[in-house]
PDB file of C-alpha atoms in Angstrom:
ATOM      1  CA  UNK A1401    -107.694 -79.022   0.386  1.00 47.00           C
ATOM      2  CA  UNK A1402    -104.329 -80.334   1.646  1.00 46.00           C
ATOM      3  CA  UNK A1403    -106.099 -83.171   3.494  1.00 46.00           C
ATOM      4  CA  UNK A1404    -107.987 -84.086   0.347  1.00 42.00           C
ATOM      5  CA  UNK A1405    -104.758 -84.230  -1.641  1.00 40.00           C
ATOM      6  CA  UNK A1406    -103.182 -86.478   1.004  1.00 45.00           C
ATOM      7  CA  UNK A1407    -106.243 -88.747   1.017  1.00 45.00           C
ATOM      8  CA  UNK A1408    -106.188 -89.020  -2.779  1.00 45.00           C
ATOM      9  CA  UNK A1409    -102.486 -89.812  -2.734  1.00 45.00           C
ATOM     10  CA  UNK A1410    -103.016 -92.469  -0.056  1.00 43.00           C
ATOM     11  CA  UNK A1411    -105.884 -94.019  -2.032  1.00 41.00           C
ATOM     12  CA  UNK A1412    -103.728 -94.109  -5.165  1.00 42.00           C
ATOM     13  CA  UNK A1413    -100.929 -95.824  -3.243  1.00 37.00           C
ATOM     14  CA  UNK A1414    -103.314 -98.503  -1.937  1.00 31.00           C
ATOM     15  CA  UNK A1415    -104.724 -99.026  -5.450  1.00 34.00           C
ATOM     16  CA  UNK A1416    -101.203 -99.482  -6.784  1.00 33.00           C
ATOM     17  CA  UNK A1417    -100.668-102.258  -4.225  1.00 32.00           C
ATOM     18  CA  UNK A1418    -103.962-103.973  -5.034  1.00 30.00           C
ATOM     19  CA  UNK A1419    -103.587-104.143  -8.830  1.00 33.00           C
ATOM     20  CA  UNK A1420    -100.852-106.834  -8.922  1.00 37.00           C
ATOM     21  CA  UNK A1421    -102.922-109.050  -6.615  1.00 37.00           C
ATOM     22  CA  UNK A1422    -105.592-109.411  -9.303  1.00 45.00           C
ATOM     23  CA  UNK A1423    -103.176-111.445 -11.407  1.00 62.00           C
ATOM     24  CA  UNK A1424    -101.558-113.389  -8.570  1.00 90.00           C
ATOM     25  CA  UNK A1425     -99.743-116.625  -9.240  1.00 95.00           C
ATOM     26  CA  UNK A1426    -101.601-119.838  -8.505  1.00 97.00           C
ATOM     27  CA  UNK A1427     -99.146-122.184  -6.823  1.00 97.00           C
ATOM     28  CA  UNK A1428    -100.358-125.732  -6.290  1.00 98.00           C
ATOM     29  CA  UNK A1429     -99.774-126.743  -2.669  1.00 98.00           C
ATOM     30  CA  UNK A1430     -99.396-130.484  -2.164  1.00 98.00           C
ATOM     31  CA  UNK A1431     -98.478-130.396   1.530  1.00 97.00           C
ATOM     32  CA  UNK A1432    -101.996-131.295   2.689  1.00 97.00           C
ATOM     33  CA  UNK A1433    -102.450-134.071   0.143  1.00 98.00           C
ATOM     34  CA  UNK A1434    -102.418-137.687   1.341  1.00 98.00           C
ATOM     35  CA  UNK A1435     -99.866-140.079  -0.074  1.00 98.00           C
ATOM     36  CA  UNK A1436    -101.451-142.941  -1.973  1.00 98.00           C
ATOM     37  CA  UNK A1437    -104.696-141.084  -2.567  1.00 98.00           C
ATOM     38  CA  UNK A1438    -106.102-139.397  -5.665  1.00 97.00           C
ATOM     39  CA  UNK A1439    -105.012-135.714  -5.647  1.00 98.00           C
ATOM     40  CA  UNK A1440    -107.462-133.144  -4.315  1.00 98.00           C
ATOM     41  CA  UNK A1441    -105.893-130.317  -6.304  1.00 98.00           C
ATOM     42  CA  UNK A1442    -106.258-132.005  -9.703  1.00 98.00           C
ATOM     43  CA  UNK A1443    -109.231-133.803 -11.246  1.00 96.00           C
ATOM     44  CA  UNK A1444    -107.990-136.964 -13.034  1.00 94.00           C
ATOM     45  CA  UNK A1445    -109.916-137.476 -16.274  1.00 91.00           C
ATOM     46  CA  UNK A1446    -107.906-140.259 -17.879  1.00 89.00           C
ATOM     47  CA  UNK A1447    -105.270-142.523 -16.356  1.00 90.00           C
ATOM     48  CA  UNK A1448    -104.120-143.268 -12.834  1.00 93.00           C
ATOM     49  CA  UNK A1449    -103.064-140.187 -10.864  1.00 96.00           C
ATOM     50  CA  UNK A1450    -102.030-140.460  -7.201  1.00 98.00           C
ATOM     51  CA  UNK A1451    -100.072-138.531  -4.611  1.00 98.00           C
ATOM     52  CA  UNK A1452     -96.612-139.955  -4.173  1.00 98.00           C
ATOM     53  CA  UNK A1453     -93.559-139.026  -2.150  1.00 98.00           C
ATOM     54  CA  UNK A1454     -90.090-138.423  -3.507  1.00 98.00           C
ATOM     55  CA  UNK A1455     -87.125-137.213  -1.507  1.00 95.00           C
ATOM     56  CA  UNK A1456     -89.384-136.237   1.400  1.00 96.00           C
ATOM     57  CA  UNK A1457     -91.646-134.121  -0.846  1.00 97.00           C
ATOM     58  CA  UNK A1458     -95.173-134.881  -1.954  1.00 98.00           C
ATOM     59  CA  UNK A1459     -95.616-135.117  -5.716  1.00 98.00           C
ATOM     60  CA  UNK A1460     -98.388-135.827  -8.189  1.00 98.00           C
ATOM     61  CA  UNK A1461     -97.608-139.128  -9.870  1.00 98.00           C
ATOM     62  CA  UNK A1462     -99.081-140.379 -13.113  1.00 97.00           C
ATOM     63  CA  UNK A1463     -98.796-144.138 -12.767  1.00 95.00           C
ATOM     64  CA  UNK A1464     -98.593-145.772 -16.193  1.00 91.00           C
ATOM     65  CA  UNK A1465     -98.574-149.342 -14.898  1.00 87.00           C
ATOM     66  CA  UNK A1466    -102.375-149.826 -14.859  1.00 85.00           C
ATOM     67  CA  UNK A1467    -102.781-148.135 -18.257  1.00 78.00           C
ATOM     68  CA  UNK A1468    -102.735-151.296 -20.392  1.00 68.00           C
ATOM     69  CA  UNK A1469    -105.496-152.867 -18.311  1.00 68.00           C
ATOM     70  CA  UNK A1470    -107.745-149.789 -18.268  1.00 67.00           C
ATOM     71  CA  UNK A1471    -107.132-148.080 -21.622  1.00 58.00           C
ATOM     72  CA  UNK A1472    -110.176-149.590 -23.335  1.00 55.00           C
ATOM     73  CA  UNK A1473    -112.676-148.533 -20.675  1.00 59.00           C
ATOM     74  CA  UNK A1474    -112.196-144.827 -19.846  1.00 60.00           C
ATOM     75  CA  UNK A1475    -115.868-143.860 -20.101  1.00 65.00           C
ATOM     76  CA  UNK A1476    -116.799-144.146 -16.433  1.00 69.00           C
ATOM     77  CA  UNK A1477    -113.966-141.848 -15.261  1.00 76.00           C
ATOM     78  CA  UNK A1478    -114.651-139.372 -18.058  1.00 76.00           C
ATOM     79  CA  UNK A1479    -118.339-139.138 -17.152  1.00 74.00           C
ATOM     80  CA  UNK A1480    -117.594-138.585 -13.468  1.00 78.00           C
ATOM     81  CA  UNK A1481    -114.934-135.948 -14.179  1.00 83.00           C
ATOM     82  CA  UNK A1482    -117.071-134.140 -16.762  1.00 79.00           C
ATOM     83  CA  UNK A1483    -119.857-133.794 -14.218  1.00 79.00           C
ATOM     84  CA  UNK A1484    -117.487-132.427 -11.577  1.00 83.00           C
ATOM     85  CA  UNK A1485    -115.816-129.906 -13.886  1.00 85.00           C
ATOM     86  CA  UNK A1486    -118.640-128.880 -16.184  1.00 80.00           C
ATOM     87  CA  UNK A1487    -121.796-129.988 -14.376  1.00 77.00           C
ATOM     88  CA  UNK A1488    -122.787-132.417 -17.106  1.00 67.00           C
ATOM     89  CA  UNK A1489    -121.625-135.505 -18.939  1.00 66.00           C
ATOM     90  CA  UNK A1490    -120.706-133.832 -22.188  1.00 69.00           C
ATOM     91  CA  UNK A1491    -121.753-135.900 -25.200  1.00 69.00           C
ATOM     92  CA  UNK A1492    -118.856-134.736 -27.376  1.00 73.00           C
ATOM     93  CA  UNK A1493    -116.394-135.638 -24.649  1.00 74.00           C
ATOM     94  CA  UNK A1494    -117.941-139.107 -24.449  1.00 68.00           C
ATOM     95  CA  UNK A1495    -117.631-139.523 -28.222  1.00 68.00           C
ATOM     96  CA  UNK A1496    -113.919-138.725 -27.932  1.00 67.00           C
ATOM     97  CA  UNK A1497    -113.366-141.215 -25.131  1.00 66.00           C
ATOM     98  CA  UNK A1498    -111.746-144.040 -27.115  1.00 65.00           C
ATOM     99  CA  UNK A1499    -108.847-142.022 -28.517  1.00 68.00           C
ATOM    100  CA  UNK A1500    -108.666-139.861 -25.396  1.00 73.00           C
ATOM    101  CA  UNK A1501    -107.728-142.950 -23.400  1.00 80.00           C
ATOM    102  CA  UNK A1502    -104.206-142.977 -24.833  1.00 87.00           C
ATOM    103  CA  UNK A1503    -103.384-139.714 -23.086  1.00 92.00           C
ATOM    104  CA  UNK A1504    -103.680-139.609 -19.278  1.00 93.00           C
ATOM    105  CA  UNK A1505    -104.721-136.099 -18.230  1.00 95.00           C
ATOM    106  CA  UNK A1506    -105.587-134.390 -14.955  1.00 96.00           C
ATOM    107  CA  UNK A1507    -107.227-130.947 -14.819  1.00 97.00           C
ATOM    108  CA  UNK A1508    -106.318-128.333 -12.201  1.00 98.00           C
ATOM    109  CA  UNK A1509    -109.455-127.575 -10.189  1.00 97.00           C
ATOM    110  CA  UNK A1510    -108.604-124.064  -8.996  1.00 96.00           C
ATOM    111  CA  UNK A1511    -108.114-122.415 -12.416  1.00 97.00           C
ATOM    112  CA  UNK A1512    -111.323-122.219 -14.436  1.00 95.00           C
ATOM    113  CA  UNK A1513    -109.768-120.388 -17.387  1.00 96.00           C
ATOM    114  CA  UNK A1514    -106.264-119.509 -18.545  1.00 98.00           C
ATOM    115  CA  UNK A1515    -105.569-117.256 -21.543  1.00 97.00           C
ATOM    116  CA  UNK A1516    -102.290-115.348 -21.132  1.00 97.00           C
ATOM    117  CA  UNK A1517     -99.240-115.822 -18.973  1.00 98.00           C
ATOM    118  CA  UNK A1518     -97.043-118.761 -18.005  1.00 98.00           C
ATOM    119  CA  UNK A1519     -97.492-122.246 -16.621  1.00 98.00           C
ATOM    120  CA  UNK A1520     -94.520-124.096 -15.202  1.00 98.00           C
ATOM    121  CA  UNK A1521     -94.029-127.468 -13.550  1.00 98.00           C
ATOM    122  CA  UNK A1522     -91.096-129.517 -12.372  1.00 98.00           C
ATOM    123  CA  UNK A1523     -91.148-133.108 -13.582  1.00 98.00           C
ATOM    124  CA  UNK A1524     -89.064-136.253 -13.339  1.00 98.00           C
ATOM    125  CA  UNK A1525     -89.350-139.222 -15.669  1.00 93.00           C
ATOM    126  CA  UNK A1526     -89.617-142.454 -13.688  1.00 95.00           C
ATOM    127  CA  UNK A1527     -90.598-145.277 -16.033  1.00 95.00           C
ATOM    128  CA  UNK A1528     -92.421-146.366 -19.184  1.00 93.00           C
ATOM    129  CA  UNK A1529     -91.916-149.082 -21.758  1.00 89.00           C
ATOM    130  CA  UNK A1530     -94.021-147.678 -24.607  1.00 89.00           C
ATOM    131  CA  UNK A1531     -93.570-143.997 -23.718  1.00 93.00           C
ATOM    132  CA  UNK A1532     -91.833-141.636 -21.301  1.00 95.00           C
ATOM    133  CA  UNK A1533     -93.661-138.354 -21.800  1.00 97.00           C
ATOM    134  CA  UNK A1534     -94.555-135.532 -19.401  1.00 98.00           C
ATOM    135  CA  UNK A1535     -96.481-132.389 -20.219  1.00 98.00           C
ATOM    136  CA  UNK A1536     -98.580-129.338 -19.464  1.00 98.00           C
ATOM    137  CA  UNK A1537    -102.218-129.493 -20.540  1.00 98.00           C
ATOM    138  CA  UNK A1538    -103.914-126.228 -21.582  1.00 98.00           C
ATOM    139  CA  UNK A1539    -106.757-124.749 -23.616  1.00 98.00           C
ATOM    140  CA  UNK A1540    -108.969-127.606 -22.401  1.00 96.00           C
ATOM    141  CA  UNK A1541    -112.481-127.304 -23.833  1.00 93.00           C
ATOM    142  CA  UNK A1542    -115.728-128.782 -22.407  1.00 89.00           C
ATOM    143  CA  UNK A1543    -115.874-131.259 -25.309  1.00 88.00           C
ATOM    144  CA  UNK A1544    -112.456-132.702 -24.407  1.00 88.00           C
ATOM    145  CA  UNK A1545    -110.346-130.869 -27.011  1.00 93.00           C
ATOM    146  CA  UNK A1546    -107.019-129.595 -25.732  1.00 96.00           C
ATOM    147  CA  UNK A1547    -103.486-128.408 -26.438  1.00 98.00           C
ATOM    148  CA  UNK A1548    -100.422-129.888 -24.751  1.00 98.00           C
ATOM    149  CA  UNK A1549     -96.799-128.840 -24.325  1.00 98.00           C
ATOM    150  CA  UNK A1550     -94.730-131.924 -23.659  1.00 98.00           C
ATOM    151  CA  UNK A1551     -91.243-133.332 -23.203  1.00 98.00           C
ATOM    152  CA  UNK A1552     -90.526-136.804 -24.586  1.00 96.00           C
ATOM    153  CA  UNK A1553     -87.776-138.634 -22.741  1.00 95.00           C
ATOM    154  CA  UNK A1554     -87.325-141.288 -25.432  1.00 93.00           C
ATOM    155  CA  UNK A1555     -86.998-138.799 -28.297  1.00 93.00           C
ATOM    156  CA  UNK A1556     -85.390-136.066 -26.159  1.00 96.00           C
ATOM    157  CA  UNK A1557     -87.480-133.328 -27.715  1.00 96.00           C
ATOM    158  CA  UNK A1558     -90.254-130.856 -27.016  1.00 98.00           C
ATOM    159  CA  UNK A1559     -93.550-130.797 -28.831  1.00 97.00           C
ATOM    160  CA  UNK A1560     -96.793-128.863 -29.150  1.00 97.00           C
ATOM    161  CA  UNK A1561     -99.782-131.115 -29.785  1.00 97.00           C
ATOM    162  CA  UNK A1562    -103.488-130.570 -30.437  1.00 96.00           C
ATOM    163  CA  UNK A1563    -106.417-132.887 -29.719  1.00 94.00           C
ATOM    164  CA  UNK A1564    -109.584-132.366 -31.727  1.00 93.00           C
ATOM    165  CA  UNK A1565    -112.533-134.613 -32.590  1.00 86.00           C
ATOM    166  CA  UNK A1566    -110.932-137.534 -30.785  1.00 84.00           C
ATOM    167  CA  UNK A1567    -107.603-137.413 -32.619  1.00 89.00           C
ATOM    168  CA  UNK A1568    -104.243-136.026 -31.514  1.00 92.00           C
ATOM    169  CA  UNK A1569    -102.009-134.346 -34.088  1.00 94.00           C
ATOM    170  CA  UNK A1570     -98.610-132.700 -33.966  1.00 94.00           C
ATOM    171  CA  UNK A1571     -98.463-128.937 -34.400  1.00 95.00           C
ATOM    172  CA  UNK A1572     -94.718-128.505 -34.026  1.00 95.00           C
ATOM    173  CA  UNK A1573     -91.607-130.329 -32.775  1.00 94.00           C
ATOM    174  CA  UNK A1574     -88.405-128.781 -31.494  1.00 96.00           C
ATOM    175  CA  UNK A1575     -85.510-128.815 -33.960  1.00 92.00           C
ATOM    176  CA  UNK A1576     -84.436-132.424 -34.506  1.00 87.00           C
ATOM    177  CA  UNK A1577     -80.806-131.301 -34.472  1.00 87.00           C
ATOM    178  CA  UNK A1578     -81.215-129.809 -30.990  1.00 87.00           C
ATOM    179  CA  UNK A1579     -81.706-132.630 -28.477  1.00 93.00           C
ATOM    180  CA  UNK A1580     -82.731-132.096 -24.849  1.00 95.00           C
ATOM    181  CA  UNK A1581     -80.691-134.755 -23.051  1.00 96.00           C
ATOM    182  CA  UNK A1582     -82.086-134.617 -19.533  1.00 96.00           C
ATOM    183  CA  UNK A1583     -80.877-136.492 -16.470  1.00 95.00           C
ATOM    184  CA  UNK A1584     -83.658-138.879 -15.415  1.00 93.00           C
ATOM    185  CA  UNK A1585     -82.458-138.863 -11.820  1.00 94.00           C
ATOM    186  CA  UNK A1586     -83.401-135.233 -11.208  1.00 97.00           C
ATOM    187  CA  UNK A1587     -86.262-132.766 -11.744  1.00 98.00           C
ATOM    188  CA  UNK A1588     -86.483-130.427 -14.707  1.00 98.00           C
ATOM    189  CA  UNK A1589     -88.690-127.387 -15.305  1.00 98.00           C
ATOM    190  CA  UNK A1590     -91.103-127.467 -18.212  1.00 98.00           C
ATOM    191  CA  UNK A1591     -92.499-124.026 -19.006  1.00 98.00           C
ATOM    192  CA  UNK A1592     -95.291-122.830 -21.271  1.00 98.00           C
ATOM    193  CA  UNK A1593     -95.593-119.143 -22.192  1.00 98.00           C
ATOM    194  CA  UNK A1594     -98.719-117.773 -23.859  1.00 98.00           C
ATOM    195  CA  UNK A1595     -98.801-114.176 -25.071  1.00 98.00           C
ATOM    196  CA  UNK A1596    -101.931-113.632 -27.133  1.00 97.00           C
ATOM    197  CA  UNK A1597    -101.548-116.003 -30.062  1.00 98.00           C
ATOM    198  CA  UNK A1598     -97.866-116.654 -29.375  1.00 98.00           C
ATOM    199  CA  UNK A1599     -96.949-119.950 -27.687  1.00 98.00           C
ATOM    200  CA  UNK A1600     -93.475-120.789 -26.424  1.00 98.00           C
ATOM    201  CA  UNK A1601     -92.253-124.018 -24.777  1.00 98.00           C
ATOM    202  CA  UNK A1602     -88.986-124.409 -22.900  1.00 98.00           C
ATOM    203  CA  UNK A1603     -87.265-126.841 -20.571  1.00 98.00           C
ATOM    204  CA  UNK A1604     -84.749-125.691 -17.953  1.00 98.00           C
ATOM    205  CA  UNK A1605     -84.792-122.247 -19.567  1.00 97.00           C
ATOM    206  CA  UNK A1606     -83.962-123.471 -23.077  1.00 97.00           C
ATOM    207  CA  UNK A1607     -86.668-122.654 -25.637  1.00 97.00           C
ATOM    208  CA  UNK A1608     -87.499-125.508 -27.996  1.00 97.00           C
ATOM    209  CA  UNK A1609     -90.832-124.646 -29.609  1.00 97.00           C
ATOM    210  CA  UNK A1610     -92.313-121.338 -30.752  1.00 97.00           C
ATOM    211  CA  UNK A1611     -95.644-121.161 -32.567  1.00 97.00           C
ATOM    212  CA  UNK A1612     -98.330-118.628 -33.425  1.00 98.00           C
ATOM    213  CA  UNK A1613    -101.855-119.968 -33.057  1.00 98.00           C
ATOM    214  CA  UNK A1614    -103.999-119.193 -36.066  1.00 97.00           C
ATOM    215  CA  UNK A1615    -101.116-119.493 -38.503  1.00 97.00           C
ATOM    216  CA  UNK A1616    -101.188-121.892 -41.445  1.00 94.00           C
ATOM    217  CA  UNK A1617     -99.512-125.277 -40.856  1.00 94.00           C
ATOM    218  CA  UNK A1618     -96.290-126.290 -42.521  1.00 86.00           C
ATOM    219  CA  UNK A1619     -95.939-129.316 -44.815  1.00 84.00           C
ATOM    220  CA  UNK A1620     -96.580-132.795 -43.483  1.00 78.00           C
ATOM    221  CA  UNK A1621     -94.192-135.742 -43.285  1.00 76.00           C
ATOM    222  CA  UNK A1622     -91.869-136.003 -46.310  1.00 80.00           C
ATOM    223  CA  UNK A1623     -93.348-132.808 -47.735  1.00 84.00           C
ATOM    224  CA  UNK A1624     -96.907-134.116 -47.891  1.00 88.00           C
ATOM    225  CA  UNK A1625     -99.803-131.631 -47.657  1.00 92.00           C
ATOM    226  CA  UNK A1626    -100.745-130.872 -44.023  1.00 93.00           C
ATOM    227  CA  UNK A1627    -103.787-132.543 -42.542  1.00 93.00           C
ATOM    228  CA  UNK A1628    -106.920-130.385 -42.978  1.00 95.00           C
ATOM    229  CA  UNK A1629    -107.474-130.503 -39.210  1.00 94.00           C
ATOM    230  CA  UNK A1630    -104.305-128.463 -38.692  1.00 96.00           C
ATOM    231  CA  UNK A1631    -105.787-125.449 -40.455  1.00 96.00           C
ATOM    232  CA  UNK A1632    -107.289-123.085 -37.833  1.00 97.00           C
ATOM    233  CA  UNK A1633    -110.387-122.475 -39.954  1.00 97.00           C
ATOM    234  CA  UNK A1634    -111.199-126.183 -39.544  1.00 96.00           C
ATOM    235  CA  UNK A1635    -110.222-126.526 -35.900  1.00 96.00           C
ATOM    236  CA  UNK A1636    -111.448-124.238 -33.069  1.00 95.00           C
ATOM    237  CA  UNK A1637    -108.769-125.350 -30.590  1.00 97.00           C
ATOM    238  CA  UNK A1638    -106.086-123.866 -32.887  1.00 97.00           C
ATOM    239  CA  UNK A1639    -107.702-120.435 -33.105  1.00 97.00           C
ATOM    240  CA  UNK A1640    -106.564-117.703 -30.728  1.00 97.00           C
ATOM    241  CA  UNK A1641    -107.134-116.687 -28.065  1.00 97.00           C
ATOM    242  CA  UNK A1642    -106.245-119.516 -25.700  1.00 98.00           C
ATOM    243  CA  UNK A1643    -109.204-119.919 -23.354  1.00 97.00           C
ATOM    244  CA  UNK A1644    -109.733-123.013 -21.243  1.00 97.00           C
ATOM    245  CA  UNK A1645    -108.709-125.119 -18.302  1.00 97.00           C
ATOM    246  CA  UNK A1646    -105.175-126.333 -17.601  1.00 98.00           C
ATOM    247  CA  UNK A1647    -103.521-129.334 -16.015  1.00 98.00           C
ATOM    248  CA  UNK A1648    -101.071-132.189 -16.452  1.00 98.00           C
ATOM    249  CA  UNK A1649    -100.581-134.499 -19.435  1.00 98.00           C
ATOM    250  CA  UNK A1650     -98.877-137.838 -20.081  1.00 97.00           C
ATOM    251  CA  UNK A1651     -98.940-140.634 -22.661  1.00 94.00           C
ATOM    252  CA  UNK A1652     -99.862-144.324 -22.470  1.00 90.00           C
ATOM    253  CA  UNK A1653     -97.694-146.125 -19.854  1.00 92.00           C
ATOM    254  CA  UNK A1654     -95.531-143.143 -18.830  1.00 95.00           C
ATOM    255  CA  UNK A1655     -94.815-142.832 -15.121  1.00 97.00           C
ATOM    256  CA  UNK A1656     -93.676-139.371 -14.029  1.00 98.00           C
ATOM    257  CA  UNK A1657     -93.529-137.227 -10.913  1.00 98.00           C
ATOM    258  CA  UNK A1658     -94.777-133.624 -10.964  1.00 98.00           C
ATOM    259  CA  UNK A1659     -94.353-130.842  -8.396  1.00 98.00           C
ATOM    260  CA  UNK A1660     -94.225-127.031  -8.114  1.00 98.00           C
ATOM    261  CA  UNK A1661     -97.050-126.435 -10.610  1.00 98.00           C
ATOM    262  CA  UNK A1662     -97.461-122.665 -11.000  1.00 98.00           C
ATOM    263  CA  UNK A1663     -99.919-120.701 -13.123  1.00 98.00           C
ATOM    264  CA  UNK A1664     -98.953-117.046 -13.595  1.00 98.00           C
ATOM    265  CA  UNK A1665    -101.682-115.072 -15.404  1.00 96.00           C
ATOM    266  CA  UNK A1666    -100.582-112.055 -17.392  1.00 91.00           C
TER     267      UNK A1666
END
């Protein structure tokens, strides 16, 4: 009887050690990537994504310089990426291609679905004439719809955006009276927290955006009625729970470096 008790206690101790491993962090390792090549860890769907080197460290670089030349012909890359990620060239994703082209995105290959937890990445703004934006892509659907948490270096704010039926719309900005003046010469941590329907976005530990998915939108610009697409009943990507792929996001000709991408499921 005593031996049985000891065995049960030992089994319980082992089980206690195993449980946390089921929700282990996914840390993107770039050490084996090759500089100048397309990343192996991320699947670029729109834009030019390559492995760069900065301060002796390998980074994922979104290179905005070729964007102007390629923005009107994203279909080939979208078809190839859709087949790799979803096993098919999704017709809805193809229909969204034109507008999609304004937002370079790369999907993390190792995480098939993210619902609850945190995603963090360190980023550094490098260049961009039209835009200087860096972000975390999440809730990516097979038809190309997504949500994005982003920092804008020209407006010095944080934003939560949705992309549905080929059009991107703002869900929420950080307070316009609270600017995030970041040093372009160094890296900063962008963090997304998802807890059920609750979404929180912060940079360097300072929260800028909090939103509850499924809630009714506020008024539009200058008090105008909100766009119908921002009502969750009209837009599946705005309905909880979050459930989709994740990755990196940028805008038009932005050039940024990314490193230390970590997904921590809850």
